[in-house]
Amino acid sequence: MYGMPPDQDAQISQAADALRRASSIAVLTGAGISAESGIPTFRDALTGLWENFRAEQLATPEAFLADPKLVWEWYAWRRQRVALARPNPGHLALTALANACSARGAGFTLITQNVDGLHQAAGSTDVIELHGNICRVKCFERQHVIEQFDDATGAVPSCPLCGSLLRPDVVWFGESLPEAALAHAMRAARDAEVFISVGTSTLVEPAASLPFLAVRSGAVVIEVNAGTTPLTAAARFSFRGQAGMLLPQLVEEC
Ligand code: NAD
């Protein structure tokens, strides 16, 4: 599907070499790594019942206040897709990379913008979730995290503790990221000898700044993406193609 430049194999060997030698590795993933698991990215047009909407119209506190049922139903639909999805070779390669780092005493930090839990399903642990998780909910007013809720009725449930409406425990456009998670991610980006950025458009701040922080701190930055992004020119290696094909190749060689 994607044309592989002739020298890409040699470049992958060089990037794998940097990974093998690194005493600390950080990885940032975005929606693109889950595309091959059947979860659409935000750049893909919304489909089916939702084809007349854009994510920016639904993933905001204002949208929820204006029409809680509409926004709840969109997330219920997305949760159904996530429940059916399985991790792909890209997610599994990152778990293998973490295990390889642990075996040789190197540091490894996995940071994701994804809300689908597929890294954990692939066996990754200690994942920094910058944008929350779609399978958890919290109440709109007081941020109580609620473990059990009814997804079957279609109605927006209320918080059993304070009565306000429940919403997904994700970071919406215009909201702040969880402070501790962001601080941890920034430390990891600053300390990494090698930083991999996978399947992210590098447009959504503040996550988009993490690979540039790594560049400024002297890391070898490797980008894996189906297309070019604002990071491409600054990365030491930039590989065009599917994460589910390129990550296993990178990790097998290192
Ligand atoms: P994005 O939708 O802005 O960009 C996706 C990127 O992935 C693009 O650069 C595209 O070229 C690349 N891509 C697509 N398919 C790929 C593949 N098979 N292999 C490699 N790269 C591929 O996603 P983003 O940068 O993560 O930012 C958008 C926001 O959307 C994030 O905040 C995230 O929380 C949210 N989101 C999450 C999910 C999910 O959890 N799976 C899905 C949609 C959106």
Short mmCIF file of C-alpha atoms and ligand atoms in Angstrom, two decimals:
data_model
loop_
_atom_site.label_atom_id
_atom_site.label_comp_id
_atom_site.label_asym_id
_atom_site.label_seq_id
_atom_site.Cartn_x
_atom_site.Cartn_y
_atom_site.Cartn_z
CA MET A 1 0.00 0.00 0.00
CA TYR A 2 2.76 2.45 0.94
CA GLY A 3 5.85 2.77 -1.24
CA MET A 4 8.97 1.82 0.71
CA PRO A 5 11.96 4.00 -0.28
CA PRO A 6 14.85 1.80 -1.46
CA ASP A 7 17.18 2.82 1.38
CA GLN A 8 14.54 2.40 4.10
CA ASP A 9 15.77 -1.09 5.09
CA ALA A 10 19.30 0.21 5.70
CA GLN A 11 17.90 3.13 7.71
CA ILE A 12 15.82 0.73 9.80
CA SER A 13 18.98 -1.23 10.66
CA GLN A 14 20.66 2.01 11.78
CA ALA A 15 17.67 3.01 13.87
CA ALA A 16 17.53 -0.49 15.41
CA ASP A 17 21.19 -0.12 16.28
CA ALA A 18 20.45 3.13 18.16
CA LEU A 19 17.63 1.36 20.02
CA ARG A 20 19.91 -1.54 20.97
CA ARG A 21 22.54 0.81 22.42
CA ALA A 22 20.17 3.19 24.24
CA SER A 23 20.05 3.17 28.02
CA SER A 24 16.64 4.92 27.95
CA ILE A 25 13.87 4.81 25.37
CA ALA A 26 10.59 6.72 25.30
CA VAL A 27 7.75 6.09 22.86
CA LEU A 28 4.79 8.34 22.03
CA THR A 29 1.86 6.76 20.21
CA GLY A 30 -1.18 8.29 18.55
CA ALA A 31 -4.34 7.11 16.85
CA GLY A 32 -2.41 5.77 13.82
CA ILE A 33 -1.03 2.80 15.77
CA SER A 34 -4.59 1.58 16.39
CA ALA A 35 -5.80 2.15 12.81
CA GLU A 36 -4.78 -1.39 11.83
CA SER A 37 -6.88 -2.68 14.74
CA GLY A 38 -9.92 -1.11 13.06
CA ILE A 39 -10.18 2.03 15.22
CA PRO A 40 -10.45 5.11 13.01
CA THR A 41 -8.17 8.08 13.65
CA PHE A 42 -9.62 11.56 14.04
CA ARG A 43 -8.22 12.47 10.61
CA ASP A 44 -10.38 9.72 9.08
CA ALA A 45 -13.89 10.98 8.39
CA LEU A 46 -16.45 9.77 10.91
CA THR A 47 -18.54 6.98 9.44
CA GLY A 48 -21.96 5.36 9.71
CA LEU A 49 -24.38 7.16 12.01
CA TRP A 50 -21.75 9.80 12.70
CA GLU A 51 -20.72 10.73 9.16
CA ASN A 52 -22.26 14.21 9.42
CA PHE A 53 -20.22 15.14 12.50
CA ARG A 54 -16.60 16.09 13.11
CA ALA A 55 -14.76 14.92 16.25
CA GLU A 56 -14.20 18.56 17.27
CA GLN A 57 -18.01 19.02 17.44
CA LEU A 58 -18.50 16.10 19.81
CA ALA A 59 -15.36 15.86 21.96
CA THR A 60 -15.80 19.09 23.95
CA PRO A 61 -17.38 20.02 27.30
CA GLU A 62 -19.58 22.53 25.41
CA ALA A 63 -20.94 19.78 23.15
CA PHE A 64 -21.73 17.62 26.18
CA LEU A 65 -23.51 20.48 27.97
CA ALA A 66 -25.52 21.28 24.85
CA ASP A 67 -26.54 17.68 24.11
CA PRO A 68 -25.30 15.12 26.66
CA LYS A 69 -27.22 12.25 25.05
CA LEU A 70 -25.66 12.84 21.61
CA VAL A 71 -22.12 12.91 23.02
CA TRP A 72 -22.78 9.91 25.32
CA GLU A 73 -24.11 7.90 22.35
CA TRP A 74 -21.03 8.73 20.26
CA TYR A 75 -18.77 7.45 23.03
CA ALA A 76 -20.98 4.35 23.55
CA TRP A 77 -20.56 3.62 19.81
CA ARG A 78 -16.79 4.11 20.06
CA ARG A 79 -16.62 1.90 23.18
CA GLN A 80 -18.34 -0.87 21.21
CA ARG A 81 -15.68 -0.66 18.50
CA VAL A 82 -12.89 -0.64 21.09
CA ALA A 83 -14.41 -3.72 22.80
CA LEU A 84 -14.20 -5.61 19.50
CA ALA A 85 -10.67 -4.43 18.65
CA ARG A 86 -7.54 -6.47 19.26
CA PRO A 87 -3.96 -5.23 19.54
CA ASN A 88 -2.04 -5.43 16.26
CA PRO A 89 1.64 -6.26 15.56
CA GLY A 90 2.58 -2.60 16.24
CA HIS A 91 1.24 -2.71 19.82
CA LEU A 92 2.86 -6.14 20.33
CA ALA A 93 6.23 -4.92 19.05
CA LEU A 94 6.27 -2.16 21.67
CA THR A 95 5.57 -4.70 24.41
CA ALA A 96 8.48 -6.79 23.09
CA LEU A 97 10.70 -3.68 23.08
CA ALA A 98 9.79 -2.92 26.72
CA ASN A 99 10.63 -6.52 27.67
CA ALA A 100 13.97 -6.34 25.84
CA CYS A 101 14.80 -3.08 27.65
CA SER A 102 13.88 -4.57 31.00
CA ALA A 103 16.06 -7.65 30.33
CA ARG A 104 19.14 -5.49 29.70
CA GLY A 105 18.42 -2.89 32.41
CA ALA A 106 17.50 -0.02 30.08
CA GLY A 107 14.70 2.44 30.88
CA PHE A 108 11.51 2.32 28.83
CA THR A 109 8.50 4.65 28.94
CA LEU A 110 5.38 4.26 26.84
CA ILE A 111 3.28 7.41 26.46
CA THR A 112 0.02 7.28 24.53
CA GLN A 113 -2.55 9.79 23.32
CA ASN A 114 -4.90 6.90 22.65
CA VAL A 115 -7.89 6.21 24.83
CA ASP A 116 -8.49 2.64 23.62
CA GLY A 117 -6.45 0.58 26.13
CA LEU A 118 -4.90 -1.51 23.31
CA HIS A 119 -1.33 -1.15 24.65
CA GLN A 120 -2.44 -2.70 27.94
CA ALA A 121 -4.33 -5.41 26.00
CA ALA A 122 -1.01 -6.14 24.24
CA GLY A 123 0.67 -6.66 27.63
CA SER A 124 2.25 -3.22 28.12
CA THR A 125 2.38 -2.01 31.70
CA ASP A 126 2.83 1.45 33.26
CA VAL A 127 1.40 3.13 30.16
CA ILE A 128 1.12 6.91 30.52
CA GLU A 129 -2.35 7.76 29.21
CA LEU A 130 -2.21 11.47 28.37
CA HIS A 131 -5.83 11.66 27.19
CA GLY A 132 -7.54 9.22 29.57
CA ASN A 133 -9.38 6.02 28.71
CA ILE A 134 -12.68 5.68 26.90
CA CYS A 135 -13.71 2.66 28.97
CA ARG A 136 -13.70 4.64 32.24
CA VAL A 137 -16.26 7.28 33.17
CA LYS A 138 -16.31 10.12 35.66
CA CYS A 139 -18.94 12.61 36.69
CA PHE A 140 -19.14 15.94 34.91
CA GLU A 141 -19.27 18.15 38.02
CA ARG A 142 -16.83 16.66 40.52
CA GLN A 143 -14.64 14.25 38.55
CA HIS A 144 -15.61 11.21 40.68
CA VAL A 145 -14.28 8.18 38.78
CA ILE A 146 -17.03 5.55 38.58
CA GLU A 147 -16.22 1.88 37.96
CA GLN A 148 -19.65 0.49 37.02
CA PHE A 149 -22.10 2.07 34.61
CA ASP A 150 -24.85 0.92 32.27
CA ASP A 151 -23.93 1.27 28.59
CA ALA A 152 -26.93 -0.70 27.34
CA THR A 153 -29.83 1.72 27.86
CA GLY A 154 -28.53 4.62 25.74
CA ALA A 155 -29.54 7.07 28.50
CA VAL A 156 -26.81 9.17 30.12
CA PRO A 157 -26.30 7.71 33.61
CA SER A 158 -25.90 9.89 36.73
CA CYS A 159 -23.12 9.79 39.29
CA PRO A 160 -24.15 7.61 42.26
CA LEU A 161 -22.15 9.94 44.56
CA CYS A 162 -23.30 13.43 43.53
CA GLY A 163 -26.05 12.99 40.93
CA SER A 164 -24.34 14.91 38.10
CA LEU A 165 -24.19 13.34 34.64
CA LEU A 166 -21.48 10.82 33.86
CA ARG A 167 -19.08 11.50 31.00
CA PRO A 168 -16.15 9.53 29.54
CA ASP A 169 -12.88 9.87 31.46
CA VAL A 170 -11.06 11.35 28.47
CA VAL A 171 -9.48 14.74 27.83
CA TRP A 172 -11.73 16.76 25.56
CA PHE A 173 -10.60 19.57 23.24
CA GLY A 174 -10.04 22.65 25.39
CA GLU A 175 -9.40 20.67 28.61
CA SER A 176 -6.11 20.27 30.48
CA LEU A 177 -4.19 17.03 30.50
CA PRO A 178 -3.70 15.16 33.80
CA GLU A 179 -0.79 17.06 35.38
CA ALA A 180 1.16 14.11 36.78
CA ALA A 181 0.91 12.16 33.51
CA LEU A 182 2.12 15.14 31.47
CA ALA A 183 5.01 15.85 33.87
CA HIS A 184 6.06 12.18 33.73
CA ALA A 185 5.89 12.21 29.91
CA MET A 186 7.98 15.40 29.70
CA ARG A 187 10.64 13.92 31.99
CA ALA A 188 10.77 10.78 29.87
CA ALA A 189 11.07 12.81 26.64
CA ARG A 190 13.85 14.93 28.12
CA ASP A 191 15.78 11.91 29.47
CA ALA A 192 15.40 9.56 26.50
CA GLU A 193 18.42 8.65 24.41
CA VAL A 194 16.04 7.38 21.74
CA PHE A 195 12.49 8.68 21.27
CA ILE A 196 10.02 6.97 18.93
CA SER A 197 6.93 8.84 17.70
CA VAL A 198 4.37 6.50 16.13
CA GLY A 199 1.10 7.18 14.31
CA THR A 200 0.58 10.70 15.56
CA SER A 201 -0.07 13.75 13.41
CA THR A 202 2.10 15.79 15.85
CA LEU A 203 -0.55 18.51 15.76
CA VAL A 204 -2.48 18.09 19.02
CA GLU A 205 -0.78 20.00 21.84
CA PRO A 206 0.75 19.56 24.34
CA ALA A 207 1.57 15.96 23.30
CA ALA A 208 2.90 17.27 19.97
CA SER A 209 5.71 19.08 21.83
CA LEU A 210 7.13 15.89 23.38
CA PRO A 211 9.14 14.68 20.37
CA PHE A 212 10.53 18.20 19.87
CA LEU A 213 11.57 18.27 23.52
CA ALA A 214 13.43 15.02 22.87
CA VAL A 215 15.09 16.53 19.75
CA ARG A 216 16.23 19.55 21.79
CA SER A 217 17.57 17.26 24.53
CA GLY A 218 19.77 15.43 22.02
CA ALA A 219 17.77 12.21 21.58
CA VAL A 220 17.81 10.18 18.41
CA VAL A 221 14.20 10.68 17.27
CA ILE A 222 12.56 8.01 15.12
CA GLU A 223 9.22 8.74 13.46
CA VAL A 224 6.93 5.98 12.16
CA ASN A 225 3.95 7.34 10.27
CA ALA A 226 1.86 6.68 7.18
CA GLY A 227 2.37 10.31 6.13
CA THR A 228 4.59 13.28 6.83
CA THR A 229 4.06 15.48 9.89
CA PRO A 230 5.61 18.64 11.36
CA LEU A 231 8.13 16.31 13.09
CA THR A 232 9.38 14.65 9.90
CA ALA A 233 12.06 17.22 9.06
CA ALA A 234 13.38 17.30 12.64
CA ALA A 235 13.52 13.53 13.19
CA ARG A 236 16.83 11.65 12.74
CA PHE A 237 14.90 8.79 11.09
CA SER A 238 11.45 9.07 9.56
CA PHE A 239 9.84 5.91 8.23
CA ARG A 240 6.79 6.05 5.94
CA GLY A 241 4.39 3.14 6.27
CA GLN A 242 2.14 1.20 8.57
CA ALA A 243 3.12 0.92 12.22
CA GLY A 244 2.02 -2.72 12.25
CA MET A 245 4.66 -3.54 9.66
CA LEU A 246 7.49 -1.12 10.53
CA LEU A 247 7.58 -1.48 14.33
CA PRO A 248 8.01 -5.28 14.29
CA GLN A 249 10.80 -4.84 11.72
CA LEU A 250 12.55 -2.23 13.92
CA VAL A 251 12.19 -4.25 17.10
CA GLU A 252 13.21 -7.58 15.53
CA GLU A 253 16.47 -6.03 14.39
CA CYS A 254 17.36 -4.48 17.73
P1 NAD B 1 -4.50 11.86 14.43
O1 NAD B 1 -5.82 11.26 14.03
O2 NAD B 1 -4.38 13.34 14.48
O3 NAD B 1 -3.38 11.37 13.41
C1 NAD B 1 -3.19 10.04 13.08
C2 NAD B 1 -1.82 9.89 12.46
O4 NAD B 1 -1.58 8.51 12.26
C3 NAD B 1 -1.66 10.58 11.11
O5 NAD B 1 -0.45 11.32 11.11
C4 NAD B 1 -1.60 9.41 10.11
O6 NAD B 1 -0.74 9.68 9.02
C5 NAD B 1 -1.04 8.31 10.96
N1 NAD B 1 -1.43 6.95 10.59
C6 NAD B 1 -2.64 6.52 10.16
N2 NAD B 1 -2.63 5.18 9.99
C7 NAD B 1 -1.38 4.77 10.32
C8 NAD B 1 -0.74 3.51 10.37
N3 NAD B 1 -1.39 2.38 10.05
N4 NAD B 1 0.55 3.44 10.78
C9 NAD B 1 1.23 4.58 11.10
N5 NAD B 1 0.68 5.81 11.07
C10 NAD B 1 -0.61 5.90 10.70
O7 NAD B 1 -4.13 11.21 15.77
P2 NAD B 1 -3.33 11.80 17.01
O8 NAD B 1 -2.08 12.46 16.53
O9 NAD B 1 -3.23 10.66 17.96
O10 NAD B 1 -4.22 12.97 17.65
C11 NAD B 1 -5.61 13.04 17.67
C12 NAD B 1 -6.32 12.80 18.99
O11 NAD B 1 -7.27 11.80 18.69
C13 NAD B 1 -5.55 12.23 20.13
O12 NAD B 1 -5.70 13.12 21.15
C14 NAD B 1 -6.26 10.93 20.55
O13 NAD B 1 -6.60 11.00 21.92
C15 NAD B 1 -7.53 10.94 19.79
N6 NAD B 1 -7.95 9.64 19.20
C16 NAD B 1 -7.64 8.45 19.79
C17 NAD B 1 -8.01 7.25 19.18
C18 NAD B 1 -7.69 5.94 19.85
O14 NAD B 1 -7.63 5.87 21.08
N7 NAD B 1 -7.41 4.89 19.09
C19 NAD B 1 -8.70 7.26 17.97
C20 NAD B 1 -9.02 8.51 17.39
C21 NAD B 1 -8.61 9.68 18.02
#
